[in-house]
């Protein structure tokens, strides 16, 4: 640290990094204080009855040769106003939900990063304010019905960093999509491998999955063609590196001394445990990741067919069929009536009851005949807190309601589970999850879901207990609110065939009407009104611009 510099109502703190970069923070005061040191600013104020005084404190960071941003409040107002105009808008009969949705759209803009002119999504503030693979991609999916261009930008930026070589320090492999990018001093000096770091088992299949979903929402042939070589390399990674032992499942094992022990979305060291609470040994084949791979193959098969790669499309569908059949044999636990969270290094089922199989409802790799048992198990008291579904059953010896992945509640996790329930035909169950999540959100400031909160049951605590160091906002927690609308509305797009599907719209009991304004499907836009009357929900097309058929099925 260099000595602070005081001048003209401001103090500048500076640091010379080991990477040779000088980093500064300029703290300014207006009006100038009576006395100023590097520790405190002292004012002498005289206030009459009912009068007020304002002191403005500004913080201006500088990072080496990069010029600091000089953006006025008016500039931001215009920028956010323009952003809102490009996004789908919402009107609802429930003020609380309206606040969630308005906040979510604004927070998406706040967490948007512009890397070399390409918009993408940062993962969360303050700990993860950078480009991630998994987090950014899931958020892109959640927000597809609101702003598809953000998903395109995220896919494009991640493709630019796609792995090209084998580098165990960074866990890079050809075709692999990154986990996390860092550009600070530790990354620049090689103290950490995040330049970028590739230790994520699900980023690559999720990239493929979202690539296919963007096609279904936009039918953008030029975009699909541009990214097709990256899709081919990602598909090759699944076969050549993801399934590194040739057993037919994508699995992970840490290769970097500074890497993550667990490389799914539950990436804390103690996240994957057996029924007795002991930590599972790697390599680990996660249940939800097999679902992501299955759905990725299905989605990319559609794109491949549209681009004229018929042989590729047919092969991907065959591989998906084989994976689904084997998955439902190998991961199903007959005695528990549920799916194992993983297969461990000995190819044995990891038998703990977790939220992970809920994602398999979303990917639809689950045998439909077993889906009801999965749904009921997720909503059982040891998993469902009343505020949302836990990551781990409270019956497991490793359960900890304030554990990061061992009993807490994650809004994004719940949103994907509810979405999967809806897709598999369990409308009322999906709304139960939405009800719980919406109720919990009422207790968090500014209509903003945190990254996670503690898993204490609602009958024991009058309000949801905050996780002490959770990010807020967190991108995929923000996206959870947006995906709830797609879920209760039963909304899906088939832009290549100029069709929007509204399947069994079912509003939660606390919501009488939900309007969706300017929903973009391909080149068309549509306004919808979903209304509930006497326990029945209906949908009406209010306005339509462009060629689009809206099919409503009850």
Coordinates of C-alpha atoms in Angstrom, one line a residue:
X1 CA 0.0 0.0 0.0
X2 CA 1.2 3.5 -0.8
X3 CA 0.6 6.5 1.5
X4 CA -2.8 8.1 1.0
X5 CA -2.9 11.4 -0.8
X6 CA -5.2 14.2 0.4
X7 CA -6.1 17.0 -1.9
X8 CA -9.1 19.2 -2.6
X9 CA -11.8 17.4 -0.6
X10 CA -10.7 14.0 -1.6
X11 CA -8.4 11.2 -0.5
X12 CA -6.7 8.7 -2.9
X13 CA -5.6 5.3 -1.8
X14 CA -3.2 3.4 -4.0
X15 CA -1.6 0.0 -4.3
X16 CA 1.2 -1.3 -6.5
X17 CA 0.4 -4.9 -7.3
X18 CA 2.8 -7.8 -7.9
X19 CA 1.6 -7.8 -11.5
X20 CA 3.0 -4.3 -12.0
X21 CA -0.5 -2.6 -12.1
X22 CA -1.2 0.4 -9.9
X23 CA -4.7 0.3 -8.5
X24 CA -6.3 3.4 -7.0
X25 CA -9.5 4.4 -5.2
X26 CA -10.4 8.1 -5.1
X27 CA -12.9 9.0 -2.4
X28 CA -14.4 12.5 -2.9
X29 CA -16.7 14.6 -0.6
X30 CA -19.1 17.3 -1.6
X31 CA -19.2 19.8 0.1
X32 CA -15.7 19.5 1.3
X33 CA -15.4 18.5 5.0
X34 CA -14.0 20.8 7.6
X35 CA -11.3 18.3 8.3
X36 CA -10.2 15.4 6.3
X37 CA -7.7 12.6 7.0
X38 CA -7.2 9.2 5.4
X39 CA -9.4 7.8 8.3
X40 CA -12.2 10.2 8.6
X41 CA -14.0 13.3 7.3
X42 CA -15.4 15.7 9.8
X43 CA -18.2 18.2 9.2
X44 CA -19.7 21.0 11.3
X45 CA -23.3 21.3 10.3
X46 CA -26.0 23.8 11.5
X47 CA -29.5 22.5 11.0
X48 CA -32.6 24.5 11.8
X49 CA -35.9 22.8 12.7
X50 CA -37.1 20.4 10.1
X51 CA -34.2 21.3 7.8
X52 CA -31.8 18.9 6.1
X53 CA -28.3 18.8 4.7
X54 CA -26.8 16.4 2.1
X55 CA -23.3 15.1 1.8
X56 CA -22.3 13.4 -1.4
X57 CA -19.5 10.8 -1.1
X58 CA -18.1 9.4 -4.4
X59 CA -15.9 6.4 -5.1
X60 CA -13.8 6.3 -8.3
X61 CA -11.7 3.2 -8.8
X62 CA -8.8 3.2 -11.3
X63 CA -7.1 0.1 -12.5
X64 CA -3.7 0.7 -14.3
X65 CA -4.1 2.2 -17.7
X66 CA -7.8 1.7 -17.8
X67 CA -9.7 5.0 -17.7
X68 CA -12.5 5.0 -15.0
X69 CA -16.0 5.2 -16.2
X70 CA -17.6 8.6 -16.0
X71 CA -21.3 7.9 -16.1
X72 CA -23.9 10.4 -14.8
X73 CA -27.1 9.6 -13.1
X74 CA -29.0 10.9 -16.2
X75 CA -26.9 8.6 -18.4
X76 CA -27.9 5.6 -16.3
X77 CA -31.5 6.6 -16.4
X78 CA -31.5 6.7 -20.2
X79 CA -29.6 3.4 -20.4
X80 CA -32.0 1.6 -18.1
X81 CA -35.0 3.1 -19.8
X82 CA -33.8 1.8 -23.1
X83 CA -33.1 -1.6 -21.6
X84 CA -36.6 -1.8 -20.3
X85 CA -38.0 -1.0 -23.7
X86 CA -36.1 -3.9 -25.3
X87 CA -37.3 -6.4 -22.7
X88 CA -40.6 -8.2 -22.3
X89 CA -42.8 -6.4 -19.7
X90 CA -45.1 -7.7 -17.1
X91 CA -48.3 -6.5 -15.4
X92 CA -49.8 -8.6 -12.6
X93 CA -52.6 -8.3 -10.1
X94 CA -50.2 -9.1 -7.2
X95 CA -48.1 -6.1 -6.1
X96 CA -45.4 -8.4 -4.5
X97 CA -44.9 -10.4 -7.7
X98 CA -44.9 -7.1 -9.7
X99 CA -42.1 -5.8 -7.5
X100 CA -40.1 -9.1 -8.1
X101 CA -40.5 -8.9 -11.8
X102 CA -39.6 -5.2 -12.1
X103 CA -36.6 -5.7 -10.0
X104 CA -35.5 -8.8 -11.9
X105 CA -35.5 -7.0 -15.2
X106 CA -33.5 -4.1 -13.8
X107 CA -31.0 -6.4 -12.0
X108 CA -30.4 -8.3 -15.3
X109 CA -29.2 -5.0 -16.7
X110 CA -27.1 -4.3 -13.7
X111 CA -25.3 -7.6 -13.9
X112 CA -24.8 -7.3 -17.7
X113 CA -21.2 -7.1 -18.6
X114 CA -19.9 -5.8 -21.9
X115 CA -16.8 -7.7 -22.8
X116 CA -15.3 -6.2 -26.1
X117 CA -18.8 -5.2 -27.2
X118 CA -20.5 -8.5 -26.5
X119 CA -23.2 -8.4 -23.8
X120 CA -23.0 -11.3 -21.3
X121 CA -24.2 -12.0 -17.7
X122 CA -22.0 -11.7 -14.5
X123 CA -22.9 -14.3 -11.9
X124 CA -23.5 -12.1 -8.8
X125 CA -22.5 -9.3 -6.5
X126 CA -20.2 -9.0 -4.7
X127 CA -18.3 -12.3 -4.8
X128 CA -19.0 -13.5 -8.4
X129 CA -19.1 -10.3 -10.4
X130 CA -17.5 -11.9 -13.4
X131 CA -18.2 -14.2 -16.3
X132 CA -19.2 -17.7 -15.3
X133 CA -20.1 -20.7 -17.4
X134 CA -22.9 -22.5 -15.5
X135 CA -24.4 -19.4 -13.7
X136 CA -24.5 -17.2 -16.8
X137 CA -26.0 -20.0 -19.0
X138 CA -28.7 -20.9 -16.6
X139 CA -29.6 -17.2 -16.2
X140 CA -29.7 -16.9 -20.0
X141 CA -32.2 -19.8 -20.1
X142 CA -34.3 -18.3 -17.3
X143 CA -34.4 -14.9 -19.2
X144 CA -35.0 -16.3 -22.7
X145 CA -38.6 -15.1 -22.7
X146 CA -37.5 -11.6 -21.5
X147 CA -34.3 -10.8 -23.5
X148 CA -33.0 -13.5 -25.9
X149 CA -30.2 -11.2 -27.1
X150 CA -28.6 -11.6 -23.7
X151 CA -28.5 -15.4 -24.2
X152 CA -26.9 -14.9 -27.6
X153 CA -24.2 -12.7 -26.1
X154 CA -23.5 -15.1 -23.3
X155 CA -23.1 -18.0 -25.8
X156 CA -20.9 -15.9 -28.0
X157 CA -18.6 -14.7 -25.2
X158 CA -18.2 -18.2 -23.7
X159 CA -17.5 -19.6 -27.2
X160 CA -14.6 -17.2 -27.5
X161 CA -13.0 -18.7 -24.4
X162 CA -13.7 -22.3 -25.5
X163 CA -10.9 -24.7 -24.5
X164 CA -8.3 -25.5 -27.2
X165 CA -5.7 -27.6 -25.3
X166 CA -5.1 -29.9 -22.3
X167 CA -3.9 -27.8 -19.3
X168 CA -4.4 -29.5 -16.0
X169 CA -3.6 -26.4 -14.0
X170 CA -6.6 -24.6 -15.5
X171 CA -8.5 -27.9 -16.1
X172 CA -8.8 -26.8 -19.8
X173 CA -9.6 -29.4 -22.5
X174 CA -10.4 -29.0 -26.2
X175 CA -14.0 -28.0 -26.6
X176 CA -14.7 -27.3 -22.9
X177 CA -16.6 -24.2 -21.8
X178 CA -15.1 -22.2 -18.9
X179 CA -16.2 -22.2 -15.3
X180 CA -15.0 -18.8 -14.2
X181 CA -12.9 -15.9 -15.5
X182 CA -10.9 -13.6 -13.3
X183 CA -8.7 -10.7 -14.4
X184 CA -7.3 -9.3 -11.1
X185 CA -3.8 -9.5 -9.6
X186 CA -4.0 -13.1 -8.4
X187 CA -4.9 -14.3 -11.9
X188 CA -2.3 -12.1 -13.6
X189 CA 0.5 -13.4 -11.4
X190 CA -0.6 -17.1 -11.8
X191 CA -1.5 -17.5 -8.1
X192 CA -4.9 -18.9 -9.2
X193 CA -5.8 -20.7 -12.4
X194 CA -8.8 -18.5 -13.3
X195 CA -7.5 -17.1 -16.6
X196 CA -10.0 -18.7 -17.2
X197 CA -10.5 -21.8 -15.1
X198 CA -12.4 -24.7 -16.7
X199 CA -13.3 -26.8 -13.7
X200 CA -17.0 -27.3 -14.3
X201 CA -18.5 -30.5 -15.5
X202 CA -21.8 -29.0 -16.6
X203 CA -20.9 -25.7 -18.4
X204 CA -20.3 -27.5 -21.7
X205 CA -23.6 -29.5 -21.9
X206 CA -25.4 -26.4 -20.6
X207 CA -23.8 -24.3 -23.4
X208 CA -25.1 -26.8 -25.9
X209 CA -28.5 -26.9 -24.3
X210 CA -28.9 -23.1 -24.3
X211 CA -27.6 -23.0 -27.9
X212 CA -30.5 -25.2 -28.9
X213 CA -33.0 -23.3 -26.8
X214 CA -31.9 -20.0 -28.4
X215 CA -32.7 -21.6 -31.7
X216 CA -36.2 -22.5 -30.6
X217 CA -36.8 -18.9 -29.3
X218 CA -35.2 -17.0 -32.2
X219 CA -34.9 -19.2 -35.3
X220 CA -31.8 -17.1 -36.0
X221 CA -30.2 -19.1 -38.7
X222 CA -27.1 -16.9 -39.1
X223 CA -26.4 -17.1 -35.4
X224 CA -26.8 -20.8 -35.3
X225 CA -24.5 -21.2 -38.2
X226 CA -21.8 -18.9 -36.7
X227 CA -21.7 -20.9 -33.5
X228 CA -22.0 -24.4 -35.1
X229 CA -18.2 -25.1 -35.1
X230 CA -18.2 -24.3 -31.4
X231 CA -21.1 -26.7 -30.9
X232 CA -19.2 -29.4 -32.8
X233 CA -16.2 -29.0 -30.5
X234 CA -18.4 -29.0 -27.4
X235 CA -20.1 -32.2 -28.6
X236 CA -16.7 -33.8 -29.1
X237 CA -15.6 -32.8 -25.6
X238 CA -18.5 -34.8 -24.1
X239 CA -17.4 -37.9 -25.8
X240 CA -13.6 -37.5 -25.6
X241 CA -13.1 -35.8 -22.2
X242 CA -16.4 -35.6 -20.4
X243 CA -16.8 -39.4 -20.4
X244 CA -13.2 -40.0 -19.8
X245 CA -13.5 -43.6 -18.7
X246 CA -15.9 -44.6 -21.5
X247 CA -18.8 -45.8 -19.2
X248 CA -21.4 -43.7 -21.0
X249 CA -21.7 -41.0 -18.3
X250 CA -20.0 -37.6 -18.0
X251 CA -18.0 -37.4 -14.8
X252 CA -15.4 -35.2 -13.1
X253 CA -12.3 -35.6 -11.1
X254 CA -10.1 -32.7 -9.9
X255 CA -6.9 -32.2 -11.9
X256 CA -5.6 -28.9 -10.6
X257 CA -4.0 -28.5 -7.2
X258 CA -6.0 -25.2 -6.9
X259 CA -9.2 -26.6 -8.5
X260 CA -12.6 -27.5 -7.1
X261 CA -13.2 -30.9 -5.5
X262 CA -16.8 -30.9 -6.8
X263 CA -17.5 -29.5 -10.2
X264 CA -21.3 -29.5 -10.5
X265 CA -23.4 -26.6 -9.4
X266 CA -23.1 -27.9 -5.8
X267 CA -19.3 -27.3 -5.9
X268 CA -18.4 -27.0 -2.2
X269 CA -16.1 -29.8 -0.9
X270 CA -18.8 -31.5 1.2
X271 CA -21.7 -31.2 -1.3
X272 CA -21.9 -34.8 -2.6
X273 CA -22.5 -37.3 0.3
X274 CA -23.7 -40.8 0.7
X275 CA -26.9 -41.7 2.7
X276 CA -24.7 -42.1 5.8
X277 CA -23.3 -38.6 5.4
X278 CA -19.8 -39.6 4.2
X279 CA -18.3 -37.8 1.3
X280 CA -18.4 -39.6 -2.1
X281 CA -15.1 -40.4 -3.8
X282 CA -14.4 -39.2 -7.3
X283 CA -14.8 -39.6 -10.2
X284 CA -18.3 -38.4 -9.8
X285 CA -21.1 -38.8 -12.4
X286 CA -23.8 -36.3 -11.2
X287 CA -27.5 -37.1 -11.9
X288 CA -28.4 -33.7 -13.2
X289 CA -25.4 -33.5 -15.5
X290 CA -26.6 -36.7 -17.4
X291 CA -29.9 -34.9 -17.8
X292 CA -28.1 -31.8 -19.2
X293 CA -26.2 -34.0 -21.7
X294 CA -29.4 -35.8 -22.7
X295 CA -31.3 -32.5 -23.3
X296 CA -28.2 -31.0 -25.0
X297 CA -28.2 -33.8 -27.5
X298 CA -31.9 -33.4 -28.1
X299 CA -31.7 -29.7 -28.6
X300 CA -28.6 -29.6 -30.8
X301 CA -30.2 -32.4 -32.9
X302 CA -32.9 -29.8 -33.9
X303 CA -30.3 -27.2 -34.8
X304 CA -28.2 -29.7 -36.7
X305 CA -31.3 -30.8 -38.8
X306 CA -32.1 -27.2 -39.6
X307 CA -28.6 -26.5 -40.7
X308 CA -28.5 -29.5 -43.0
X309 CA -26.4 -31.8 -40.8
X310 CA -28.9 -34.6 -41.0
X311 CA -26.5 -37.4 -40.0
X312 CA -25.4 -35.5 -36.9
X313 CA -29.0 -34.9 -35.9
X314 CA -29.9 -38.6 -36.2
X315 CA -26.9 -39.7 -34.3
X316 CA -27.5 -37.3 -31.4
X317 CA -31.1 -38.5 -31.1
X318 CA -29.9 -42.1 -31.0
X319 CA -27.3 -41.3 -28.3
X320 CA -30.0 -39.5 -26.3
X321 CA -32.3 -42.5 -26.5
X322 CA -29.5 -44.8 -25.3
X323 CA -28.5 -42.5 -22.5
X324 CA -32.1 -42.2 -21.2
X325 CA -32.6 -45.9 -21.1
X326 CA -29.3 -46.6 -19.2
X327 CA -29.7 -43.6 -16.9
X328 CA -33.1 -44.9 -15.7
X329 CA -31.6 -48.3 -14.9
X330 CA -28.3 -47.1 -13.2
X331 CA -29.4 -44.0 -11.2
X332 CA -32.8 -45.3 -10.0
X333 CA -33.0 -46.4 -6.4
X334 CA -35.9 -48.9 -6.1
X335 CA -35.8 -49.0 -2.3
X336 CA -36.0 -45.2 -2.0
X337 CA -38.3 -44.6 -5.0
X338 CA -35.9 -41.8 -6.1
X339 CA -32.8 -41.2 -8.2
X340 CA -29.3 -41.2 -6.7
X341 CA -27.5 -37.9 -6.7
X342 CA -24.5 -39.5 -8.4
X343 CA -22.5 -42.6 -9.2
X344 CA -19.2 -42.6 -7.3
X345 CA -15.7 -43.7 -8.3
X346 CA -16.7 -47.3 -7.8
X347 CA -19.8 -46.9 -10.0
X348 CA -22.0 -47.2 -7.0
X349 CA -25.1 -45.1 -6.4
X350 CA -24.6 -42.2 -4.0
X351 CA -27.9 -42.7 -2.2
X352 CA -28.5 -39.4 -0.4
X353 CA -31.8 -37.6 -1.1
X354 CA -31.1 -34.3 -2.7
X355 CA -32.7 -31.6 -4.9
X356 CA -30.4 -32.6 -7.9
X357 CA -32.8 -35.1 -9.5
X358 CA -35.4 -32.3 -9.7
X359 CA -33.3 -30.9 -12.6
X360 CA -33.9 -34.1 -14.4
X361 CA -37.6 -33.2 -14.5
X362 CA -36.5 -30.1 -16.5
X363 CA -34.3 -32.1 -18.9
X364 CA -37.0 -34.8 -19.1
X365 CA -34.5 -37.7 -18.9
X366 CA -36.7 -39.2 -16.2
X367 CA -39.0 -42.1 -17.0
X368 CA -42.4 -40.5 -17.0
X369 CA -43.8 -43.4 -15.0
X370 CA -41.5 -42.4 -12.1
X371 CA -41.9 -38.7 -12.3
X372 CA -44.7 -38.6 -9.8
X373 CA -42.6 -40.3 -7.2
X374 CA -39.8 -37.8 -7.7
X375 CA -42.2 -34.9 -7.4
X376 CA -43.8 -36.3 -4.2
X377 CA -40.3 -36.9 -2.7
X378 CA -39.2 -33.4 -3.4
X379 CA -42.3 -32.0 -1.6
X380 CA -41.9 -34.3 1.4
X381 CA -41.3 -32.5 4.7
X382 CA -37.7 -33.5 5.0
X383 CA -37.0 -31.7 1.6
X384 CA -39.6 -29.0 1.5
X385 CA -39.1 -26.3 4.1
X386 CA -42.2 -24.2 3.5
X387 CA -39.9 -21.6 2.1
X388 CA -38.6 -23.8 -0.7
X389 CA -37.0 -27.1 -1.4
X390 CA -33.7 -27.9 0.4
X391 CA -30.5 -29.0 -1.3
X392 CA -30.2 -32.1 1.0
X393 CA -32.8 -34.0 3.1
X394 CA -32.8 -33.1 6.8
X395 CA -32.7 -36.8 7.5
X396 CA -29.2 -37.1 6.2
X397 CA -26.4 -37.1 8.9
X398 CA -24.6 -34.4 6.9
X399 CA -27.6 -32.1 6.8
X400 CA -26.9 -28.5 7.9
X401 CA -29.5 -25.8 7.4
X402 CA -26.8 -23.2 7.1
X403 CA -24.5 -25.4 5.0
X404 CA -23.8 -23.9 1.5
X405 CA -25.1 -27.0 -0.3
X406 CA -26.0 -29.4 2.5
X407 CA -29.5 -28.2 3.5
X408 CA -29.9 -24.6 2.3
X409 CA -32.5 -23.4 -0.2
X410 CA -31.5 -21.9 -3.5
X411 CA -34.0 -19.9 -5.5
X412 CA -32.5 -20.9 -8.9
X413 CA -32.6 -24.6 -7.9
X414 CA -36.3 -24.3 -7.0
X415 CA -37.1 -22.4 -10.2
X416 CA -35.7 -25.2 -12.3
X417 CA -37.5 -27.9 -10.3
X418 CA -40.8 -26.1 -10.5
X419 CA -40.2 -25.6 -14.3
X420 CA -39.5 -29.3 -14.6
X421 CA -42.6 -30.2 -12.7
X422 CA -44.7 -28.1 -15.1
X423 CA -43.0 -29.7 -18.1
X424 CA -43.7 -33.2 -16.8
X425 CA -47.4 -32.3 -16.2
X426 CA -47.5 -31.7 -12.5
X427 CA -49.0 -28.2 -12.5
X428 CA -50.2 -28.0 -8.9
X429 CA -46.9 -29.3 -7.6
X430 CA -45.1 -26.7 -9.7
X431 CA -47.3 -24.0 -8.2
X432 CA -46.6 -25.3 -4.7
X433 CA -42.9 -24.6 -5.2
X434 CA -43.7 -21.2 -6.7
X435 CA -45.9 -20.4 -3.8
X436 CA -43.2 -21.2 -1.2
X437 CA -40.5 -19.3 -3.1
X438 CA -42.7 -16.3 -3.6
X439 CA -43.6 -16.3 0.1
X440 CA -40.0 -16.4 1.1
X441 CA -39.2 -13.5 -1.2
X442 CA -41.5 -11.2 0.7
X443 CA -39.0 -11.1 3.5
X444 CA -36.0 -10.1 1.5
X445 CA -35.3 -6.4 0.8
X446 CA -36.2 -4.7 -2.5
X447 CA -38.0 -7.7 -4.0
X448 CA -34.7 -9.3 -4.6
X449 CA -34.0 -13.0 -4.0
X450 CA -30.5 -13.8 -2.5
X451 CA -28.2 -16.4 -3.9
X452 CA -29.4 -18.8 -1.2
X453 CA -30.9 -18.8 2.3
X454 CA -30.9 -21.2 5.2
X455 CA -33.0 -24.4 5.2
X456 CA -34.8 -24.1 8.6
X457 CA -38.4 -25.3 8.3
X458 CA -41.2 -22.7 8.2
X459 CA -42.9 -24.1 11.3
X460 CA -39.8 -23.4 13.3
X461 CA -38.9 -19.9 12.0
X462 CA -41.4 -17.1 11.3
X463 CA -39.2 -15.7 8.5
X464 CA -36.6 -17.3 6.2
X465 CA -33.2 -17.0 7.7
X466 CA -30.6 -15.3 5.6
X467 CA -27.3 -17.0 4.7
X468 CA -24.7 -14.6 6.1
X469 CA -22.6 -14.0 3.0
X470 CA -25.0 -14.7 0.1
X471 CA -24.7 -12.7 -3.0
X472 CA -27.6 -10.3 -3.7
X473 CA -28.3 -9.8 -6.5
X474 CA -27.2 -13.2 -7.9
X475 CA -27.9 -13.7 -11.6
X476 CA -29.7 -17.0 -11.4
X477 CA -31.7 -16.0 -8.3
X478 CA -32.8 -13.0 -10.3
X479 CA -33.7 -15.3 -13.2
X480 CA -35.8 -17.5 -10.9
X481 CA -38.6 -14.9 -10.8
X482 CA -38.7 -14.7 -14.6
X483 CA -38.8 -18.5 -15.0
X484 CA -41.7 -18.7 -12.6
X485 CA -43.8 -16.8 -15.2
X486 CA -42.9 -19.2 -18.0
X487 CA -43.7 -22.1 -15.7
X488 CA -47.2 -21.1 -14.4
X489 CA -48.0 -19.9 -17.9
X490 CA -46.9 -23.1 -19.6
X491 CA -45.0 -21.0 -22.2
X492 CA -42.6 -22.5 -24.7
X493 CA -41.5 -21.3 -28.2
X494 CA -41.0 -23.0 -31.5
X495 CA -39.8 -20.0 -33.5
X496 CA -38.6 -22.1 -36.5
X497 CA -42.3 -23.0 -37.0
X498 CA -43.5 -19.6 -36.0
X499 CA -45.5 -21.0 -33.1
X500 CA -45.9 -20.1 -29.4
X501 CA -47.3 -22.8 -27.1
X502 CA -49.3 -22.0 -24.0
X503 CA -49.9 -25.4 -22.3
X504 CA -52.2 -25.7 -19.3
X505 CA -51.7 -22.2 -17.9
X506 CA -52.3 -22.4 -14.2
X507 CA -52.0 -19.4 -12.0
X508 CA -51.1 -19.7 -8.3
X509 CA -54.0 -19.1 -6.0
X510 CA -52.7 -15.7 -5.0
X511 CA -52.6 -14.4 -8.5
X512 CA -55.7 -13.4 -10.5
X513 CA -54.1 -12.0 -13.6
X514 CA -50.7 -12.0 -15.3
X515 CA -50.1 -10.0 -18.5
X516 CA -47.0 -10.6 -20.6
X517 CA -46.3 -7.6 -22.9
X518 CA -44.0 -7.8 -25.9
X519 CA -43.0 -11.5 -25.7
X520 CA -40.5 -12.0 -28.5
X521 CA -40.6 -15.3 -30.6
X522 CA -38.4 -15.1 -33.7
X523 CA -39.3 -11.8 -35.4
X524 CA -42.8 -11.7 -33.9
X525 CA -44.0 -10.1 -30.7
X526 CA -47.1 -10.9 -28.8
X527 CA -49.1 -9.6 -25.7
X528 CA -50.8 -12.2 -23.5
X529 CA -53.3 -12.1 -20.6
X530 CA -53.4 -15.1 -18.3
X531 CA -56.4 -14.9 -16.0
X532 CA -58.0 -17.0 -13.3
X533 CA -61.7 -17.1 -12.6
X534 CA -63.6 -19.5 -10.4
X535 CA -60.5 -21.7 -10.1
X536 CA -60.0 -22.0 -13.8
X537 CA -57.2 -20.3 -15.7
X538 CA -57.5 -19.0 -19.3
X539 CA -55.2 -17.2 -21.7
X540 CA -56.1 -14.5 -24.2
X541 CA -54.0 -13.0 -27.0
X542 CA -54.2 -9.2 -26.6
X543 CA -52.0 -8.2 -29.5
X544 CA -49.7 -9.8 -32.1
X545 CA -47.1 -8.3 -34.4
X546 CA -45.6 -10.5 -37.0
X547 CA -46.3 -14.0 -38.2
X548 CA -47.0 -16.2 -35.2
X549 CA -49.5 -18.9 -34.3
X550 CA -50.4 -19.0 -30.6
X551 CA -51.6 -22.5 -29.6
X552 CA -53.4 -22.6 -26.3
X553 CA -53.9 -26.1 -24.8
X554 CA -55.8 -26.7 -21.6

